[in-house]
Short mmCIF file of C-alpha atoms in Angstrom, two decimals:
data_model
loop_
_atom_site.label_atom_id
_atom_site.label_comp_id
_atom_site.label_asym_id
_atom_site.label_seq_id
_atom_site.Cartn_x
_atom_site.Cartn_y
_atom_site.Cartn_z
CA MET A 1 0.00 0.00 0.00
CA ALA A 2 2.76 2.38 0.98
CA VAL A 3 4.52 1.51 -2.26
CA LEU A 4 1.40 2.31 -4.25
CA THR A 5 0.87 5.74 -2.66
CA GLU A 6 4.56 6.46 -3.19
CA LEU A 7 4.17 5.52 -6.85
CA ILE A 8 1.08 7.69 -7.33
CA TRP A 9 2.75 10.60 -5.54
CA THR A 10 5.79 10.32 -7.83
CA LEU A 11 3.56 10.14 -10.90
CA THR A 12 1.74 13.28 -9.72
CA LYS A 13 5.03 15.09 -9.42
CA ILE A 14 6.09 13.93 -12.88
CA ILE A 15 2.82 15.22 -14.33
CA ALA A 16 3.39 18.49 -12.44
CA ILE A 17 6.68 18.84 -14.34
CA VAL A 18 5.61 17.53 -17.75
CA VAL A 19 2.43 19.60 -18.12
CA PRO A 20 4.15 22.99 -17.57
CA VAL A 21 6.97 21.91 -19.90
CA ILE A 22 4.48 21.03 -22.65
CA LEU A 23 2.57 24.28 -22.09
CA SER A 24 5.85 26.20 -22.25
CA VAL A 25 6.63 24.49 -25.53
CA ALA A 26 3.24 25.53 -26.88
CA TYR A 27 3.74 29.14 -25.85
CA LEU A 28 7.36 29.13 -26.96
CA THR A 29 6.18 28.52 -30.53
CA TYR A 30 3.75 31.40 -30.09
CA ALA A 31 6.42 33.63 -28.52
CA GLU A 32 8.80 32.76 -31.32
CA ARG A 33 6.39 33.97 -33.99
CA ARG A 34 5.46 37.08 -32.01
CA VAL A 35 9.05 38.03 -31.15
CA ILE A 36 10.37 37.46 -34.65
CA GLY A 37 7.35 39.38 -35.92
CA ALA A 38 8.16 42.29 -33.63
CA ILE A 39 11.83 42.25 -34.68
CA GLN A 40 10.72 42.41 -38.32
CA SER A 41 8.19 45.22 -37.54
CA ARG A 42 5.06 43.20 -38.12
CA ASN A 43 2.48 41.46 -35.96
CA GLY A 44 2.84 37.79 -35.24
CA PRO A 45 -0.25 35.58 -34.99
CA ASN A 46 -2.97 37.78 -33.43
CA ARG A 47 -6.28 36.40 -34.69
CA VAL A 48 -6.96 33.14 -32.81
CA GLY A 49 -8.17 34.14 -29.35
CA PRO A 50 -7.20 37.35 -27.55
CA MET A 51 -3.84 38.55 -28.95
CA GLY A 52 -3.50 35.22 -30.74
CA LEU A 53 -3.02 33.42 -27.43
CA LEU A 54 -4.97 30.36 -28.61
CA GLN A 55 -2.81 29.98 -31.72
CA PRO A 56 -0.64 27.13 -30.30
CA PHE A 57 -3.75 25.10 -29.51
CA ALA A 58 -5.17 25.73 -32.95
CA ASP A 59 -1.89 24.42 -34.38
CA VAL A 60 -1.91 21.33 -32.20
CA PHE A 61 -5.49 20.44 -33.06
CA LYS A 62 -4.88 21.02 -36.74
CA LEU A 63 -1.92 18.64 -36.66
CA LEU A 64 -3.91 16.06 -34.68
CA PHE A 65 -6.55 15.93 -37.39
CA LYS A 66 -4.04 15.54 -40.25
CA GLU A 67 -3.17 12.26 -41.86
CA VAL A 68 0.01 10.53 -40.69
CA ILE A 69 1.63 9.23 -43.85
CA LEU A 70 3.65 6.02 -43.62
CA PRO A 71 5.82 6.04 -46.76
CA ALA A 72 5.69 2.86 -48.81
CA ASN A 73 9.34 1.87 -48.47
CA ALA A 74 9.72 3.00 -44.87
CA ASN A 75 10.54 0.68 -42.03
CA ARG A 76 7.24 1.17 -40.25
CA PHE A 77 8.30 0.22 -36.74
CA LEU A 78 11.41 2.42 -36.66
CA PHE A 79 9.53 5.19 -38.46
CA LEU A 80 7.08 5.39 -35.58
CA VAL A 81 9.59 4.77 -32.79
CA ALA A 82 11.92 7.58 -33.89
CA PRO A 83 9.68 10.47 -32.74
CA LEU A 84 9.22 8.76 -29.37
CA LEU A 85 12.97 8.37 -29.05
CA SER A 86 13.50 12.07 -29.62
CA LEU A 87 10.71 13.20 -27.30
CA MET A 88 11.54 10.91 -24.37
CA PRO A 89 15.03 12.27 -23.54
CA ALA A 90 13.88 15.88 -23.93
CA LEU A 91 11.25 15.28 -21.24
CA ALA A 92 13.03 12.76 -19.01
CA ALA A 93 16.05 15.02 -18.50
CA TRP A 94 13.78 17.32 -16.45
CA ALA A 95 13.75 14.68 -13.69
CA VAL A 96 16.97 16.04 -12.19
CA ILE A 97 16.53 19.77 -12.84
CA PRO A 98 16.22 21.68 -9.52
CA PHE A 99 13.59 24.40 -9.86
CA SER A 100 14.36 25.86 -6.45
CA GLU A 101 16.07 24.89 -3.21
CA GLY A 102 15.05 21.22 -2.73
CA LEU A 103 12.41 21.43 -5.46
CA VAL A 104 13.64 18.58 -7.62
CA LEU A 105 12.04 15.28 -8.56
CA SER A 106 15.11 13.12 -8.09
CA ASP A 107 18.20 14.58 -6.45
CA ILE A 108 20.70 12.04 -7.82
CA ASN A 109 24.45 12.34 -7.31
CA ALA A 110 25.33 11.94 -10.96
CA GLY A 111 22.82 14.58 -12.12
CA LEU A 112 24.89 16.24 -14.80
CA LEU A 113 26.06 12.91 -16.18
CA TYR A 114 22.45 11.80 -16.44
CA VAL A 115 21.46 14.96 -18.31
CA LEU A 116 24.37 14.52 -20.72
CA ALA A 117 23.38 10.90 -21.30
CA MET A 118 19.80 11.92 -22.02
CA THR A 119 20.72 14.70 -24.43
CA SER A 120 23.02 12.23 -26.22
CA LEU A 121 20.12 9.82 -26.65
CA GLY A 122 18.31 12.44 -28.71
CA VAL A 123 20.65 11.78 -31.62
CA TYR A 124 19.18 8.27 -32.01
CA GLY A 125 15.80 9.79 -32.75
CA VAL A 126 17.34 11.90 -35.50
CA ILE A 127 19.34 9.16 -37.18
CA ILE A 128 16.63 6.50 -36.91
CA ALA A 129 14.03 8.91 -38.33
CA GLY A 130 16.28 9.74 -41.26
CA TRP A 131 17.12 6.13 -42.00
CA ALA A 132 13.67 4.62 -41.51
CA ALA A 133 11.91 6.99 -43.90
CA ASN A 134 13.92 5.58 -46.83
CA SER A 135 14.13 8.90 -48.63
CA LYS A 136 17.35 10.51 -49.81
CA TYR A 137 16.57 13.89 -48.31
CA SER A 138 15.80 12.36 -44.92
CA MET A 139 18.95 10.30 -45.01
CA LEU A 140 21.21 13.23 -45.91
CA GLY A 141 19.53 15.52 -43.39
CA ALA A 142 19.91 12.89 -40.69
CA MET A 143 23.62 12.39 -41.43
CA ARG A 144 24.22 16.12 -41.30
CA SER A 145 22.21 16.64 -38.13
CA ALA A 146 23.79 13.71 -36.36
CA ALA A 147 27.35 14.74 -37.28
CA GLN A 148 26.63 18.29 -36.16
CA ILE A 149 25.01 17.30 -32.86
CA VAL A 150 27.79 14.85 -32.09
CA SER A 151 30.52 17.42 -32.88
CA TYR A 152 29.06 20.11 -30.66
CA GLU A 153 28.53 17.61 -27.89
CA ILE A 154 32.30 17.41 -27.52
CA ALA A 155 32.65 21.17 -27.06
CA MET A 156 29.68 21.13 -24.70
CA GLY A 157 31.17 18.25 -22.69
CA PHE A 158 34.45 20.11 -22.28
CA ALA A 159 32.61 23.24 -21.16
CA LEU A 160 30.75 21.16 -18.57
CA VAL A 161 34.03 19.76 -17.25
CA GLY A 162 34.93 23.36 -16.37
CA VAL A 163 31.68 23.73 -14.43
CA LEU A 164 32.41 20.47 -12.61
CA MET A 165 35.86 21.67 -11.64
CA ALA A 166 34.43 24.90 -10.28
CA ALA A 167 31.53 23.26 -8.43
CA GLY A 168 33.28 20.07 -7.33
CA THR A 169 30.10 17.99 -7.72
CA LEU A 170 27.92 16.39 -10.38
CA ASN A 171 24.75 17.00 -8.38
CA MET A 172 22.61 19.70 -10.01
CA SER A 173 21.53 21.32 -6.72
CA GLY A 174 25.15 21.20 -5.58
CA ILE A 175 26.26 23.06 -8.70
CA VAL A 176 23.74 25.81 -8.00
CA GLN A 177 24.65 25.98 -4.31
CA ALA A 178 28.30 26.44 -5.23
CA GLN A 179 27.23 29.75 -6.83
CA ALA A 180 25.44 31.19 -3.79
CA GLY A 181 25.92 34.90 -3.22
CA GLY A 182 24.71 37.16 -6.01
CA LEU A 183 25.48 38.07 -9.57
CA PHE A 184 29.27 38.12 -9.28
CA HIS A 185 29.52 34.77 -7.54
CA TRP A 186 27.87 32.94 -10.41
CA PHE A 187 30.10 30.88 -12.68
CA TRP A 188 29.47 32.97 -15.78
CA LEU A 189 32.24 35.31 -14.69
CA PRO A 190 35.20 32.97 -14.02
CA LEU A 191 34.05 30.57 -16.74
CA LEU A 192 33.04 33.19 -19.31
CA PRO A 193 34.68 31.48 -22.35
CA LEU A 194 33.14 28.16 -21.33
CA PHE A 195 29.77 29.85 -20.89
CA VAL A 196 29.95 31.26 -24.41
CA VAL A 197 31.08 27.90 -25.82
CA TYR A 198 28.30 26.11 -23.94
CA TRP A 199 25.66 28.46 -25.26
CA ILE A 200 26.85 28.28 -28.88
CA SER A 201 27.02 24.49 -28.65
CA GLY A 202 23.58 24.44 -27.08
CA VAL A 203 22.14 26.35 -30.01
CA ALA A 204 23.90 24.01 -32.44
CA GLU A 205 22.82 20.91 -30.46
CA THR A 206 19.19 21.83 -30.83
CA ASN A 207 19.65 22.45 -34.56
CA ARG A 208 18.49 26.04 -34.27
CA ALA A 209 19.38 29.07 -36.37
CA PRO A 210 22.08 30.05 -37.24
CA PHE A 211 23.11 26.36 -37.17
CA ASP A 212 19.99 24.91 -38.78
CA VAL A 213 21.46 23.74 -42.10
CA ALA A 214 20.04 20.27 -41.59
CA GLU A 215 16.53 21.63 -41.91
CA GLY A 216 17.31 24.80 -43.81
CA GLU A 217 13.86 25.11 -45.29
CA SER A 218 15.01 27.23 -48.19
CA GLU A 219 17.81 24.81 -49.11
CA ILE A 220 17.05 21.16 -48.41
CA VAL A 221 13.39 20.88 -47.43
CA ALA A 222 13.19 19.76 -43.80
CA GLY A 223 16.14 17.48 -43.13
CA PHE A 224 15.56 14.24 -41.29
CA HIS A 225 11.81 14.69 -40.87
CA VAL A 226 10.80 15.40 -44.49
CA GLU A 227 8.59 12.34 -44.64
CA TYR A 228 6.82 13.02 -41.37
CA SER A 229 3.37 14.54 -41.36
CA GLY A 230 0.58 15.23 -38.93
CA VAL A 231 1.09 14.32 -35.34
CA ALA A 232 4.35 12.40 -35.92
CA PHE A 233 5.86 15.68 -37.12
CA ALA A 234 4.32 17.48 -34.15
CA VAL A 235 6.14 15.13 -31.77
CA PHE A 236 9.50 16.04 -33.36
CA PHE A 237 8.57 19.68 -33.10
CA LEU A 238 7.65 19.23 -29.44
CA ALA A 239 10.97 17.50 -28.78
CA GLU A 240 12.96 20.27 -30.47
CA TYR A 241 11.32 23.02 -28.44
CA ALA A 242 11.46 21.01 -25.20
CA ASN A 243 15.18 20.62 -25.87
CA MET A 244 15.55 24.37 -26.31
CA ILE A 245 13.97 24.95 -22.91
CA LEU A 246 16.13 22.23 -21.39
CA ILE A 247 19.36 23.69 -22.77
CA SER A 248 18.32 27.12 -21.45
CA GLY A 249 17.56 25.61 -18.05
CA LEU A 250 20.96 23.92 -17.93
CA ALA A 251 22.68 27.18 -18.86
CA VAL A 252 20.88 28.88 -15.97
CA ILE A 253 21.80 26.13 -13.51
CA MET A 254 25.43 25.92 -14.47
CA PHE A 255 26.37 29.50 -15.21
CA LEU A 256 23.68 31.88 -13.93
CA GLY A 257 23.16 30.64 -10.38
CA GLY A 258 19.96 28.60 -10.87
CA TRP A 259 17.30 29.75 -8.43
CA TYR A 260 19.43 32.41 -6.68
CA SER A 261 18.47 36.06 -6.87
CA PRO A 262 21.07 38.21 -8.66
CA PHE A 263 21.16 40.47 -5.59
CA HIS A 264 21.60 37.64 -3.09
CA GLY A 265 23.89 38.69 -0.24
CA MET A 266 24.30 42.29 -1.41
CA PRO A 267 23.64 45.14 1.04
CA LEU A 268 20.33 47.01 0.55
CA LEU A 269 19.28 45.35 -2.73
CA GLY A 270 19.59 41.80 -1.35
CA PRO A 271 16.94 42.06 1.41
CA LEU A 272 14.68 44.03 -0.96
CA PHE A 273 14.26 40.99 -3.23
CA ASP A 274 14.44 38.26 -0.59
CA TRP A 275 10.69 37.61 -0.72
CA VAL A 276 10.79 36.51 -4.38
CA PRO A 277 10.61 32.68 -4.52
CA GLY A 278 13.60 30.95 -6.11
CA ILE A 279 11.56 29.38 -8.88
CA VAL A 280 10.62 32.85 -10.17
CA TRP A 281 14.27 33.74 -10.66
CA PHE A 282 14.90 30.37 -12.29
CA VAL A 283 12.06 30.87 -14.78
CA LEU A 284 13.00 34.49 -15.49
CA LYS A 285 16.56 33.47 -16.32
CA ILE A 286 15.27 30.71 -18.60
CA PHE A 287 13.19 33.34 -20.41
CA LEU A 288 16.34 35.34 -21.01
CA PHE A 289 17.98 32.42 -22.84
CA LEU A 290 14.83 31.53 -24.75
CA TYR A 291 14.63 35.11 -25.93
CA LEU A 292 18.24 34.82 -27.09
CA TYR A 293 17.28 31.75 -29.15
CA LEU A 294 14.54 33.72 -30.88
CA ALA A 295 16.68 36.81 -31.36
CA PHE A 296 19.44 34.70 -32.93
CA ARG A 297 16.99 33.22 -35.37
CA ALA A 298 15.71 36.65 -36.35
CA THR A 299 19.11 38.31 -36.73
CA PHE A 300 21.79 35.88 -37.95
CA PRO A 301 22.24 34.44 -41.43
CA ARG A 302 22.60 30.66 -41.62
CA TYR A 303 26.07 29.14 -41.37
CA ARG A 304 27.36 26.91 -44.14
CA TYR A 305 27.89 23.28 -43.15
CA ASP A 306 31.68 23.37 -43.47
CA GLN A 307 31.73 26.56 -41.40
CA ILE A 308 29.69 24.85 -38.69
CA MET A 309 32.10 21.93 -38.51
CA ARG A 310 35.09 24.28 -38.51
CA LEU A 311 33.62 26.34 -35.67
CA GLY A 312 32.88 23.24 -33.62
CA TRP A 313 36.20 21.44 -34.02
CA LYS A 314 38.72 24.17 -34.69
CA VAL A 315 37.47 27.05 -32.55
CA LEU A 316 35.29 25.87 -29.70
CA ILE A 317 37.27 22.76 -28.71
CA PRO A 318 40.68 24.52 -28.56
CA VAL A 319 39.13 27.43 -26.60
CA THR A 320 37.64 25.09 -24.01
CA VAL A 321 40.83 23.03 -23.63
CA VAL A 322 42.87 26.18 -22.97
CA TRP A 323 40.31 27.54 -20.52
CA LEU A 324 40.12 24.20 -18.68
CA VAL A 325 43.83 24.50 -17.92
CA VAL A 326 43.31 28.10 -16.76
CA VAL A 327 40.43 27.08 -14.49
CA ALA A 328 42.45 24.19 -13.06
CA LEU A 329 45.29 26.60 -12.22
CA LEU A 330 42.83 29.09 -10.67
CA ILE A 331 41.41 26.32 -8.50
CA LEU A 332 44.85 25.14 -7.40
CA ALA A 333 45.68 28.78 -6.59
CA GLY A 334 42.37 29.09 -4.67
CA LEU A 335 40.99 32.29 -6.22
CA PRO A 336 38.12 33.68 -4.10
CA PRO A 337 35.14 34.04 -4.16
CA TRP A 338 34.57 31.16 -6.57
CA PHE A 339 37.27 28.69 -5.67
CA ASN A 340 38.56 28.24 -2.15
CA MET B 1 20.77 6.37 -3.47
CA VAL B 2 19.65 3.80 -6.03
CA GLU B 3 15.99 4.33 -5.14
CA ASN B 4 16.40 7.90 -6.40
CA TYR B 5 16.50 6.42 -9.89
CA LEU B 6 12.97 5.00 -9.64
CA PRO B 7 11.33 8.39 -10.38
CA ILE B 8 13.65 8.66 -13.37
CA LEU B 9 12.54 5.29 -14.70
CA LEU B 10 8.94 6.42 -14.23
CA PHE B 11 9.72 9.67 -16.00
CA VAL B 12 11.21 7.78 -18.96
CA ILE B 13 8.07 5.65 -19.15
CA VAL B 14 5.84 8.74 -18.93
CA GLY B 15 7.91 10.39 -21.68
CA LEU B 16 7.54 7.38 -24.00
CA GLY B 17 3.87 7.01 -23.08
CA MET B 18 3.21 10.65 -23.82
CA GLY B 19 4.61 10.30 -27.34
CA ALA B 20 2.76 7.02 -27.88
CA VAL B 21 -0.55 8.57 -26.77
CA LEU B 22 -0.03 11.54 -29.10
CA LEU B 23 0.75 9.26 -32.05
CA ALA B 24 -2.22 7.04 -31.27
CA ALA B 25 -4.48 10.10 -31.06
CA GLY B 26 -3.19 11.22 -34.45
CA PHE B 27 -3.98 7.86 -36.01
CA ILE B 28 -7.47 7.80 -34.49
CA LEU B 29 -8.43 11.41 -35.21
CA GLY B 30 -6.70 11.89 -38.54
CA PRO B 31 -7.96 10.53 -41.85
CA SER B 32 -6.22 7.62 -43.54
CA ARG B 33 -6.55 7.65 -47.31
CA PRO B 34 -3.25 6.34 -48.62
CA ASN B 35 -2.52 6.07 -52.33
CA ASP B 36 0.59 5.15 -54.28
CA GLU B 37 1.55 8.72 -55.09
CA LYS B 38 1.15 9.90 -51.52
CA LEU B 39 3.26 7.07 -50.13
CA SER B 40 6.15 7.46 -52.56
CA PRO B 41 9.34 9.06 -51.20
CA TYR B 42 9.66 12.82 -51.65
CA GLU B 43 12.23 13.75 -54.25
CA CYS B 44 11.09 17.21 -55.36
CA GLY B 45 8.32 15.76 -57.50
CA PHE B 46 10.45 13.30 -59.47
CA GLU B 47 10.27 9.52 -59.25
CA ALA B 48 12.92 8.18 -56.87
CA PHE B 49 15.93 7.01 -58.88
CA GLU B 50 17.25 4.35 -56.55
CA ASP B 51 17.10 3.14 -52.99
CA SER B 52 18.04 5.83 -50.50
CA ARG B 53 20.31 3.57 -48.47
CA MET B 54 23.27 4.55 -50.56
CA LYS B 55 26.96 5.12 -50.00
CA PHE B 56 27.75 8.09 -47.85
CA ASP B 57 30.70 10.39 -47.38
CA VAL B 58 33.55 8.91 -45.34
CA ARG B 59 33.85 12.19 -43.43
CA TYR B 60 30.72 11.37 -41.46
CA TYR B 61 32.47 8.18 -40.37
CA LEU B 62 35.57 10.18 -39.39
CA VAL B 63 33.51 12.58 -37.32
CA ALA B 64 31.88 9.65 -35.56
CA ILE B 65 35.26 8.09 -34.72
CA LEU B 66 36.60 11.43 -33.45
CA PHE B 67 33.47 11.82 -31.36
CA ILE B 68 34.06 8.46 -29.71
CA ILE B 69 37.66 9.33 -28.88
CA PHE B 70 36.82 12.73 -27.46
CA ASP B 71 33.79 11.49 -25.59
CA LEU B 72 36.07 8.98 -23.89
CA GLU B 73 38.42 11.81 -23.01
CA ILE B 74 35.51 13.66 -21.41
CA ALA B 75 34.59 10.51 -19.52
CA PHE B 76 38.11 10.51 -18.05
CA LEU B 77 37.96 14.23 -17.28
CA PHE B 78 34.73 14.07 -15.24
CA PRO B 79 36.04 12.20 -12.17
CA TRP B 80 39.28 14.18 -12.30
CA ALA B 81 37.41 17.50 -12.34
CA ILE B 82 35.36 16.62 -9.28
CA VAL B 83 38.26 15.63 -7.03
CA LEU B 84 40.71 18.23 -8.32
CA ASP B 85 40.77 19.91 -4.91
CA GLU B 86 42.01 16.75 -3.20
CA ILE B 87 44.54 15.48 -5.72
CA GLY B 88 46.31 18.84 -6.01
CA LEU B 89 49.27 19.56 -8.24
CA PHE B 90 50.19 15.93 -8.88
CA GLY B 91 46.71 15.09 -10.13
CA PHE B 92 46.74 18.19 -12.30
CA ALA B 93 50.12 17.27 -13.80
CA SER B 94 49.03 13.70 -14.61
CA MET B 95 45.93 14.94 -16.40
CA ALA B 96 48.04 17.54 -18.22
CA VAL B 97 50.16 14.68 -19.62
CA PHE B 98 47.03 12.77 -20.69
CA ILE B 99 45.53 15.82 -22.40
CA ALA B 100 48.86 16.62 -24.06
CA ILE B 101 48.96 13.13 -25.63
CA LEU B 102 45.40 13.53 -26.91
CA LEU B 103 46.17 17.01 -28.20
CA ILE B 104 49.03 15.59 -30.26
CA GLY B 105 46.51 13.22 -31.81
CA PHE B 106 44.12 16.11 -32.37
CA LEU B 107 46.84 18.19 -34.05
CA TYR B 108 47.69 15.22 -36.28
CA GLU B 109 44.06 15.00 -37.42
CA TRP B 110 43.93 18.73 -37.95
CA LYS B 111 47.09 18.71 -40.11
CA LYS B 112 45.91 15.60 -41.97
CA GLY B 113 42.75 17.51 -42.90
CA ALA B 114 40.30 15.17 -41.17
CA LEU B 115 38.41 18.23 -39.95
CA GLU B 116 38.07 19.87 -43.37
CA TRP B 117 34.68 20.08 -45.05
CA GLU B 118 34.87 21.86 -48.32
#
């Protein structure tokens, strides 16, 4: 009996995480169109519901009522499993994300390792989708996407090693707690090059502009999911946007002090904002990064594929390796307030 | 500590279930009127010339191999990074040697042109 209540309680908590994530995805698509619209001096969607606020639901229901095409030569089982494989890691990684002090579903020791493992799993969804569809465009798009994701994962992994050195733990809450004490105690300052590398890799990992060659709609149709239609396509879409939010959340946890207020521990300003719950800061900081995603898409031209690979291997990896050595020396020297 | 992974297993199942429910809903709610033309692979309106499981560029293979090597390097760096405070200068020096050896390999690839995409 106790086991059963425990199980139901855990499931409730999972639902309490998944539903807001899905709703955020829905409104991220809306925000994307509105923000890019505003940047290009036009209105985004503003007809469905007040200010277009029902637009995401209209989109979802439209996609639900569309036909899911199973191409004749496709491997049917893999074709249908691929979207699940890309959605699952994007959602399951949220299990270890601390939203506030102690507000985490599962406070495991190897938190960061788990998140990395989950984000790596996403690449299976891409490559299986491209292969199973049995279409040349899918196949080429999948190869490109997979090679790109895998390349930027290296740079991202190196950047995370820097965070680990600074925090001295893999536990997500522990990483945030190591940054206690206001804006200038967060890791973005001592790890600035790694922060920049992490963010660029994050944008490339999620296949977003300016690194979206794999699905460059004006060049090669839609990359690995050309053959997907209706709700199967919607699941890929959901996974991509959930991944964007996840990458933003990780950036906040590792470099921008997670749930801590930027004025924490400062005279005057600190006590003034003490009443704000940690989760509010966490969400506000995530908004900052999500806005950056949208602004990048609206302002940067697309990279060429060879430029993407050159940036990943020849710029970001050397930068991180050099900065890892610098951070290691700073830690051995015991530079306050970050390392002591 | 292990019991902390039970919610994660549940979360994975919920994640898969969520996708499965969505797909099932799509199949139930959406129409299903397949025909030969609709089910043929998309190739900008032309008939497909050949099977799509064709030869691919060896550079993708190279990138995959490099990824495996560097991912292993990261796997070695993780435990080192966490205990850096305790192992001090000696631990730092040993890892410096390890990274130096890998960097020589990396430079070799760079000079060989394994990282070129033109």
